Every structure is written in structure tokens, then in C-alpha cells.
Amino acid sequence: MKLSFCTDSLGHLPFEPMLDRLLELGVRGVEMTTGGWSPAPHLDTDDLLANPAKRRQLQQALASRGMEIAALNVSGNPLDPGELGQRHLRQTDNTLELAGLLGVKKIVMMSGLPPASPHDTIPNWITYTVSWPPTVKNCLDYQWNEVAIPYWQALVARAKACGVERFALENFSAMLVWNPETLFRLREAVGPMVGLNLDPSHLIWMGADPIAVARALGPAIHHVHGKDVRLERGVVEVNGLLETKPIDEVADRAWNYVAVGCGRDLQWWKEFFSVVRMMGYNDWVSLEMEDLTMSVDAGIASSVQALQQTLSQ
């Protein structure tokens, strides 16, 4: 496995100084964001698509440092029924085209989340039993069969035409694909080009075991995020795992994203990566640093050190 970095956490640095900072840390891969929820601080997709010289400049900046693009990341909600969804659809299409021009084979994104009916104006994450009220089952069927599966069938065909080989869908909450079962439902409908971006942090706070998840996924692991979460003692025991407070209210939340090693210890991370490697994945692991309990620099340095000690080579 090789260590890469999801570049948004260093969005305050220009592109080449950002690369130099990663090089100092011993990181040789970058997961570059191109839109979606991200402001894409280092890539102007429209500019790169229009200017071959800018693409060559980007590639030269990486090659001169012995670095690679691990993946392009356009995580958002292309199934949102409003203007946001239209923007994310356009950015996803642009990302596929750019990947083809740059020779990038892997796209990290989210499955998207539709509304619960063609009349709704906002997405609806259905997490309760479909047994009551009975209409909920119709809503879930609509989301999958009328919206998500047709979209992904078309997207896979477009990606193949661009030379993209793999989609890695992050198991993020409030998305239609958020665990292995939902991933396999989509994969069975659209083919093995769609797999999971295995992010242990989300699985932990939802009550799953990422090591068991890795075993269940097998070859459906298409990417891995090195990201930790901590269930906060004294809070989660009282309020449970569901949490709606803003992400920056760290002292009051039941769980928080933290630097690698500040949630699960390094022995756990060694076992996790060992099992992931055992299941056949031997590619990039991207650090996604979203710890708001410490400075960005401290969180990145601590996480890189932890990942370098625990990745299975």
C-alpha cells in the first residue's frame, strides 16, 4: 500500500507549495478534489479542460517530484433535484473528461441521494424500517430504481468511454450507498466498475466494524481513506450514536473525526490494513484529515506518522 493525501486539508497552500509540503512528509500520492462538496482549491477543471499547456504543467509539477495522482475526487450529490445537483452533475462529467486527458483511472465520489418522490424538492435519507408507514417502501424503491440505478448505468458507460476503470464510492452517511449491503445493491445493477472507498471513520460511528467490512467487501474495495473517529466517552453512552450538532462543536458531540490514532489505536490500524491487504487491495490509502480538536498541521503530521507505521506493504 502507498500513502496519498486528500488535498483539501492543505487548501490554504498553492498547488506546488502543497506538493512540497507533502514531499517533506514522505507522501507521494495526491487525491485531487475537482468539485462536489469541495471548493477544489488546487484544480480549476474548466481551465484544465480548455488548456493542454495547463495540463502539461500540472503533470510536470507532479513528475518532477516523483509524485502521482492517486485519484480524482468529486464527492457530492449529483442526484439532488435542485441547482446543487445540476452543478454536481456537471462537475462529475468534467471530472471524467479530465481523468481521461490526464490518464487517471480511479474516481472517488459518493453515490448521491435522491428525493423520495418526483414531487420532492430535497433529498431524503431513509434510515428507518420500510414497514411503517408502508409508503416508505415505495419511496425507497423510487430512489433506487427510478433515479440512482439509471444514473449510474449511464455514468459507468460514460466513464468507460473516458478510459476510467474504477469508481470508489465513499460509505458516507446521508447517501444511498453507505455500507456494504447498499454498495452491493448498486454494484449488482451496474457492474463491478463500482466499488467502495472504504472509509473506516463513518462505519465506526454508525456501529459497524471496518475490519469485518473489509472481509465482506473483498475485491469490491476500490480505494481506502485513512480517517479516524472517536466516540466520545460520557456523551455517546447517554445520547447514542446519532448526532446532529455542527461538526465544529467538538466538545458537545457524541463523536468526532480525529487524527489517525486518536480514535482507534495503532494496533487496530495495523490489523485493519493487514486485512484490507489480505483481501487483495494493495493500492493508495489517502489521508483525509478533518480533526477539529487540533491544528491542521499537527493533525496531518500525527496522522501521516501513524499511517506510515501501520500500512501493510
GROMACS .gro file of C-alpha atoms in nm:
model
  313
    1MET     CA    1   0.000   0.000   0.000
    2LYS     CA    2   0.107   0.356  -0.066
    3LEU     CA    3   0.023   0.673   0.125
    4SER     CA    4  -0.160   0.954  -0.051
    5PHE     CA    5  -0.331   1.268   0.068
    6CYS     CA    6  -0.674   1.422   0.005
    7THR     CA    7  -0.554   1.771  -0.076
    8ASP     CA    8  -0.839   1.984   0.069
    9SER     CA    9  -0.677   1.986   0.413
   10LEU     CA   10  -0.392   2.190   0.263
   11GLY     CA   11  -0.622   2.410   0.060
   12HIS     CA   12  -0.464   2.722   0.210
   13LEU     CA   13  -0.142   2.644   0.019
   14PRO     CA   14  -0.097   2.697  -0.357
   15PHE     CA   15  -0.060   2.381  -0.563
   16GLU     CA   16   0.318   2.344  -0.583
   17PRO     CA   17   0.392   2.450  -0.223
   18MET     CA   18   0.126   2.197  -0.121
   19LEU     CA   19   0.313   1.927  -0.312
   20ASP     CA   20   0.640   2.030  -0.148
   21ARG     CA   21   0.482   2.008   0.196
   22LEU     CA   22   0.362   1.655   0.125
   23LEU     CA   23   0.700   1.558  -0.010
   24GLU     CA   24   0.859   1.671   0.318
   25LEU     CA   25   0.620   1.436   0.498
   26GLY     CA   26   0.708   1.142   0.272
   27VAL     CA   27   0.376   1.139   0.084
   28ARG     CA   28   0.399   1.054  -0.286
   29GLY     CA   29   0.035   1.046  -0.395
   30VAL     CA   30  -0.240   1.308  -0.413
   31GLU     CA   31  -0.614   1.261  -0.424
   32MET     CA   32  -0.713   1.579  -0.604
   33THR     CA   33  -1.059   1.727  -0.550
   34THR     CA   34  -1.240   1.862  -0.855
   35GLY     CA   35  -1.575   1.981  -0.719
   36GLY     CA   36  -1.882   1.848  -0.544
   37TRP     CA   37  -1.876   1.948  -0.178
   38SER     CA   38  -1.516   2.060  -0.219
   39PRO     CA   39  -1.418   2.408  -0.345
   40ALA     CA   40  -1.140   2.228  -0.539
   41PRO     CA   41  -0.867   2.460  -0.412
   42HIS     CA   42  -0.590   2.325  -0.638
   43LEU     CA   43  -0.762   2.235  -0.966
   44ASP     CA   44  -0.965   2.456  -1.199
   45THR     CA   45  -1.130   2.181  -1.401
   46ASP     CA   46  -1.271   2.412  -1.667
   47ASP     CA   47  -0.931   2.574  -1.719
   48LEU     CA   48  -0.752   2.239  -1.739
   49LEU     CA   49  -1.002   2.101  -1.988
   50ALA     CA   50  -0.958   2.403  -2.211
   51ASN     CA   51  -0.579   2.435  -2.191
   52PRO     CA   52  -0.344   2.147  -2.281
   53ALA     CA   53  -0.048   2.357  -2.162
   54LYS     CA   54  -0.201   2.381  -1.812
   55ARG     CA   55  -0.245   2.005  -1.804
   56ARG     CA   56   0.118   1.953  -1.903
   57GLN     CA   57   0.226   2.199  -1.633
   58LEU     CA   58   0.024   2.005  -1.374
   59GLN     CA   59   0.174   1.674  -1.480
   60GLN     CA   60   0.526   1.815  -1.486
   61ALA     CA   61   0.488   1.954  -1.133
   62LEU     CA   62   0.400   1.605  -1.013
   63ALA     CA   63   0.655   1.414  -1.221
   64SER     CA   64   0.943   1.641  -1.118
   65ARG     CA   65   0.874   1.546  -0.756
   66GLY     CA   66   0.819   1.176  -0.821
   67MET     CA   67   0.451   1.211  -0.728
   68GLU     CA   68   0.131   1.069  -0.878
   69ILE     CA   69  -0.240   1.142  -0.881
   70ALA     CA   70  -0.392   0.861  -0.677
   71ALA     CA   71  -0.746   0.955  -0.781
   72LEU     CA   72  -0.969   1.246  -0.871
   73ASN     CA   73  -1.234   1.315  -0.608
   74VAL     CA   74  -1.570   1.472  -0.698
   75SER     CA   75  -1.772   1.377  -0.390
   76GLY     CA   76  -2.109   1.549  -0.387
   77ASN     CA   77  -2.474   1.476  -0.459
   78PRO     CA   78  -2.541   1.453  -0.833
   79LEU     CA   79  -2.888   1.315  -0.753
   80ASP     CA   80  -3.006   1.628  -0.569
   81PRO     CA   81  -3.314   1.759  -0.753
   82GLY     CA   82  -3.213   2.125  -0.735
   83GLU     CA   83  -2.945   2.359  -0.863
   84LEU     CA   84  -2.683   2.194  -0.642
   85GLY     CA   85  -2.746   1.862  -0.814
   86GLN     CA   86  -2.713   2.021  -1.156
   87ARG     CA   87  -2.378   2.170  -1.054
   88HIS     CA   88  -2.253   1.840  -0.917
   89LEU     CA   89  -2.367   1.657  -1.231
   90ARG     CA   90  -2.168   1.898  -1.444
   91GLN     CA   91  -1.861   1.872  -1.222
   92THR     CA   92  -1.879   1.492  -1.230
   93ASP     CA   93  -1.892   1.490  -1.609
   94ASN     CA   94  -1.599   1.734  -1.623
   95THR     CA   95  -1.402   1.515  -1.383
   96LEU     CA   96  -1.447   1.210  -1.604
   97GLU     CA   97  -1.331   1.405  -1.908
   98LEU     CA   98  -1.029   1.542  -1.720
   99ALA     CA   99  -0.941   1.195  -1.591
  100GLY     CA  100  -0.933   1.072  -1.947
  101LEU     CA  101  -0.697   1.352  -2.054
  102LEU     CA  102  -0.467   1.301  -1.754
  103GLY     CA  103  -0.471   0.921  -1.764
  104VAL     CA  104  -0.626   0.891  -1.417
  105LYS     CA  105  -0.806   0.558  -1.380
  106LYS     CA  106  -0.988   0.599  -1.047
  107ILE     CA  107  -1.266   0.839  -0.945
  108VAL     CA  108  -1.364   0.883  -0.580
  109MET     CA  109  -1.716   1.011  -0.526
  110MET     CA  110  -2.042   0.945  -0.344
  111SER     CA  111  -2.344   0.757  -0.472
  112GLY     CA  112  -2.572   1.056  -0.438
  113LEU     CA  113  -2.908   1.076  -0.261
  114PRO     CA  114  -3.233   1.148  -0.446
  115PRO     CA  115  -3.560   1.286  -0.310
  116ALA     CA  116  -3.820   1.032  -0.202
  117SER     CA  117  -4.058   1.108  -0.491
  118PRO     CA  118  -4.056   1.305  -0.817
  119HIS     CA  119  -4.252   1.578  -0.638
  120ASP     CA  120  -4.000   1.638  -0.356
  121THR     CA  121  -3.753   1.925  -0.364
  122ILE     CA  122  -3.487   1.794  -0.123
  123PRO     CA  123  -3.304   1.461  -0.081
  124ASN     CA  124  -3.435   1.213   0.176
  125TRP     CA  125  -3.210   0.965   0.361
  126ILE     CA  126  -3.438   0.680   0.465
  127THR     CA  127  -3.287   0.501   0.765
  128TYR     CA  128  -3.599   0.369   0.935
  129THR     CA  129  -3.782   0.044   0.863
  130VAL     CA  130  -3.992   0.042   0.548
  131SER     CA  131  -4.265  -0.148   0.736
  132TRP     CA  132  -4.418   0.169   0.877
  133PRO     CA  133  -4.553   0.381   0.731
  134PRO     CA  134  -4.599   0.146   0.432
  135THR     CA  135  -4.541   0.427   0.180
  136VAL     CA  136  -4.174   0.443   0.279
  137LYS     CA  137  -4.102   0.127   0.078
  138ASN     CA  138  -4.237   0.297  -0.235
  139CYS     CA  139  -4.010   0.593  -0.165
  140LEU     CA  140  -3.701   0.374  -0.134
  141ASP     CA  141  -3.792   0.182  -0.450
  142TYR     CA  142  -3.827   0.512  -0.636
  143GLN     CA  143  -3.486   0.632  -0.517
  144TRP     CA  144  -3.311   0.318  -0.631
  145ASN     CA  145  -3.498   0.204  -0.939
  146GLU     CA  146  -3.612   0.531  -1.093
  147VAL     CA  147  -3.318   0.758  -1.009
  148ALA     CA  148  -2.995   0.604  -0.881
  149ILE     CA  149  -2.960   0.290  -1.092
  150PRO     CA  150  -3.038   0.458  -1.427
  151TYR     CA  151  -2.797   0.742  -1.344
  152TRP     CA  152  -2.516   0.506  -1.251
  153GLN     CA  153  -2.570   0.284  -1.553
  154ALA     CA  154  -2.523   0.588  -1.776
  155LEU     CA  155  -2.228   0.717  -1.572
  156VAL     CA  156  -2.043   0.387  -1.593
  157ALA     CA  157  -2.083   0.386  -1.970
  158ARG     CA  158  -1.953   0.743  -1.991
  159ALA     CA  159  -1.658   0.661  -1.764
  160LYS     CA  160  -1.557   0.366  -1.979
  161ALA     CA  161  -1.556   0.593  -2.284
  162CYS     CA  162  -1.317   0.826  -2.097
  163GLY     CA  163  -1.080   0.545  -2.001
  164VAL     CA  164  -1.174   0.547  -1.632
  165GLU     CA  165  -1.157   0.198  -1.482
  166ARG     CA  166  -1.293   0.230  -1.130
  167PHE     CA  167  -1.537   0.428  -0.919
  168ALA     CA  168  -1.477   0.426  -0.543
  169LEU     CA  169  -1.791   0.534  -0.356
  170GLU     CA  170  -1.735   0.668  -0.006
  171ASN     CA  171  -1.954   0.497   0.255
  172PHE     CA  172  -2.077   0.834   0.375
  173SER     CA  173  -2.396   0.889   0.573
  174ALA     CA  174  -2.693   1.058   0.402
  175MET     CA  175  -2.606   0.883   0.075
  176LEU     CA  176  -2.789   0.595  -0.091
  177VAL     CA  177  -2.470   0.384  -0.067
  178TRP     CA  178  -2.342   0.396   0.289
  179ASN     CA  179  -2.244   0.036   0.376
  180PRO     CA  180  -2.153  -0.293   0.201
  181GLU     CA  181  -2.514  -0.403   0.155
  182THR     CA  182  -2.611  -0.087  -0.030
  183LEU     CA  183  -2.286  -0.091  -0.229
  184PHE     CA  184  -2.355  -0.446  -0.348
  185ARG     CA  185  -2.709  -0.350  -0.447
  186LEU     CA  186  -2.574  -0.083  -0.679
  187ARG     CA  187  -2.281  -0.297  -0.796
  188GLU     CA  188  -2.514  -0.581  -0.895
  189ALA     CA  189  -2.718  -0.337  -1.103
  190VAL     CA  190  -2.435  -0.153  -1.280
  191GLY     CA  191  -2.135  -0.386  -1.269
  192PRO     CA  192  -1.800  -0.432  -1.091
  193MET     CA  193  -1.661  -0.099  -1.208
  194VAL     CA  194  -1.834   0.041  -0.898
  195GLY     CA  195  -1.675  -0.041  -0.562
  196LEU     CA  196  -1.628   0.115  -0.221
  197ASN     CA  197  -1.398   0.386  -0.098
  198LEU     CA  198  -1.355   0.213   0.236
  199ASP     CA  199  -1.359   0.490   0.499
  200PRO     CA  200  -1.347   0.334   0.846
  201SER     CA  201  -1.444   0.654   1.029
  202HIS     CA  202  -1.804   0.659   0.904
  203LEU     CA  203  -1.853   0.289   0.964
  204ILE     CA  204  -1.735   0.316   1.325
  205TRP     CA  205  -1.979   0.587   1.427
  206MET     CA  206  -2.262   0.400   1.251
  207GLY     CA  207  -2.184   0.095   1.466
  208ALA     CA  208  -2.009  -0.127   1.209
  209ASP     CA  209  -1.669  -0.296   1.231
  210PRO     CA  210  -1.443  -0.179   0.942
  211ILE     CA  211  -1.230  -0.494   0.968
  212ALA     CA  212  -1.536  -0.715   0.920
  213VAL     CA  213  -1.647  -0.481   0.641
  214ALA     CA  214  -1.313  -0.526   0.461
  215ARG     CA  215  -1.357  -0.904   0.472
  216ALA     CA  216  -1.712  -0.875   0.336
  217LEU     CA  217  -1.609  -0.643   0.051
  218GLY     CA  218  -1.313  -0.839  -0.086
  219PRO     CA  219  -1.243  -0.722  -0.442
  220ALA     CA  220  -1.509  -0.450  -0.409
  221ILE     CA  221  -1.255  -0.241  -0.215
  222HIS     CA  222  -1.152   0.017  -0.475
  223HIS     CA  223  -0.992   0.280  -0.250
  224VAL     CA  224  -0.926   0.343   0.119
  225HIS     CA  225  -0.937   0.659   0.326
  226GLY     CA  226  -0.712   0.678   0.629
  227LYS     CA  227  -0.953   0.858   0.860
  228ASP     CA  228  -1.028   0.802   1.227
  229VAL     CA  229  -1.324   0.883   1.451
  230ARG     CA  230  -1.359   0.891   1.827
  231LEU     CA  231  -1.677   0.800   2.013
  232GLU     CA  232  -1.675   1.049   2.298
  233ARG     CA  233  -1.689   0.892   2.643
  234GLY     CA  234  -1.968   1.015   2.866
  235VAL     CA  235  -2.167   1.151   2.570
  236VAL     CA  236  -2.228   0.859   2.337
  237GLU     CA  237  -2.336   0.639   2.632
  238VAL     CA  238  -2.611   0.891   2.709
  239ASN     CA  239  -2.718   1.022   2.368
  240GLY     CA  240  -2.631   0.734   2.136
  241LEU     CA  241  -2.453   0.746   1.801
  242LEU     CA  242  -2.692   0.970   1.606
  243GLU     CA  243  -2.552   1.323   1.608
  244THR     CA  244  -2.693   1.640   1.451
  245LYS     CA  245  -2.478   1.910   1.615
  246PRO     CA  246  -2.248   2.115   1.389
  247ILE     CA  247  -1.917   1.945   1.321
  248ASP     CA  248  -1.721   2.224   1.494
  249GLU     CA  249  -1.898   2.182   1.830
  250VAL     CA  250  -1.646   1.914   1.919
  251ALA     CA  251  -1.679   1.936   2.298
  252ASP     CA  252  -2.053   1.857   2.290
  253ARG     CA  253  -2.074   1.592   2.018
  254ALA     CA  254  -2.115   1.218   2.068
  255TRP     CA  255  -1.840   1.151   1.812
  256ASN     CA  256  -1.573   1.347   1.627
  257TYR     CA  257  -1.343   1.291   1.331
  258VAL     CA  258  -0.990   1.283   1.472
  259ALA     CA  259  -0.631   1.235   1.359
  260VAL     CA  260  -0.537   0.874   1.287
  261GLY     CA  261  -0.453   0.703   1.617
  262CYS     CA  262  -0.666   0.937   1.830
  263GLY     CA  263  -0.973   0.716   1.796
  264ARG     CA  264  -0.853   0.361   1.735
  265ASP     CA  265  -0.500   0.274   1.850
  266LEU     CA  266  -0.219   0.177   1.613
  267GLN     CA  267  -0.261  -0.196   1.679
  268TRP     CA  268  -0.617  -0.167   1.547
  269TRP     CA  269  -0.493   0.018   1.238
  270LYS     CA  270  -0.228  -0.248   1.176
  271GLU     CA  271  -0.495  -0.518   1.181
  272PHE     CA  272  -0.727  -0.314   0.960
  273PHE     CA  273  -0.467  -0.261   0.689
  274SER     CA  274  -0.346  -0.620   0.719
  275VAL     CA  275  -0.697  -0.750   0.649
  276VAL     CA  276  -0.752  -0.499   0.367
  277ARG     CA  277  -0.425  -0.616   0.208
  278MET     CA  278  -0.519  -0.979   0.267
  279MET     CA  279  -0.845  -0.923   0.079
  280GLY     CA  280  -0.645  -0.816  -0.228
  281TYR     CA  281  -0.625  -0.436  -0.205
  282ASN     CA  282  -0.269  -0.307  -0.246
  283ASP     CA  283  -0.311   0.046  -0.375
  284TRP     CA  284  -0.336   0.402  -0.239
  285VAL     CA  285  -0.457   0.491   0.110
  286SER     CA  286  -0.550   0.858   0.128
  287LEU     CA  287  -0.526   1.057   0.447
  288GLU     CA  288  -0.837   1.271   0.487
  289MET     CA  289  -0.766   1.498   0.783
  290GLU     CA  290  -1.077   1.653   0.939
  291ASP     CA  291  -0.973   1.672   1.306
  292LEU     CA  292  -1.104   1.998   1.454
  293THR     CA  293  -0.965   1.921   1.800
  294MET     CA  294  -0.612   2.025   1.697
  295SER     CA  295  -0.435   2.238   1.438
  296VAL     CA  296  -0.429   2.125   1.075
  297ASP     CA  297  -0.051   2.090   1.074
  298ALA     CA  298  -0.048   1.886   1.394
  299GLY     CA  299  -0.327   1.661   1.272
  300ILE     CA  300  -0.159   1.597   0.938
  301ALA     CA  301   0.182   1.527   1.091
  302SER     CA  302   0.037   1.295   1.355
  303SER     CA  303  -0.180   1.110   1.104
  304VAL     CA  304   0.098   1.067   0.847
  305GLN     CA  305   0.325   0.924   1.115
  306ALA     CA  306   0.053   0.682   1.231
  307LEU     CA  307  -0.026   0.568   0.877
  308GLN     CA  308   0.339   0.519   0.787
  309GLN     CA  309   0.373   0.288   1.090
  310THR     CA  310   0.064   0.082   1.013
  311LEU     CA  311   0.021   0.048   0.634
  312SER     CA  312   0.071  -0.304   0.501
  313GLN     CA  313   0.334  -0.301   0.227
   0.00000   0.00000   0.00000
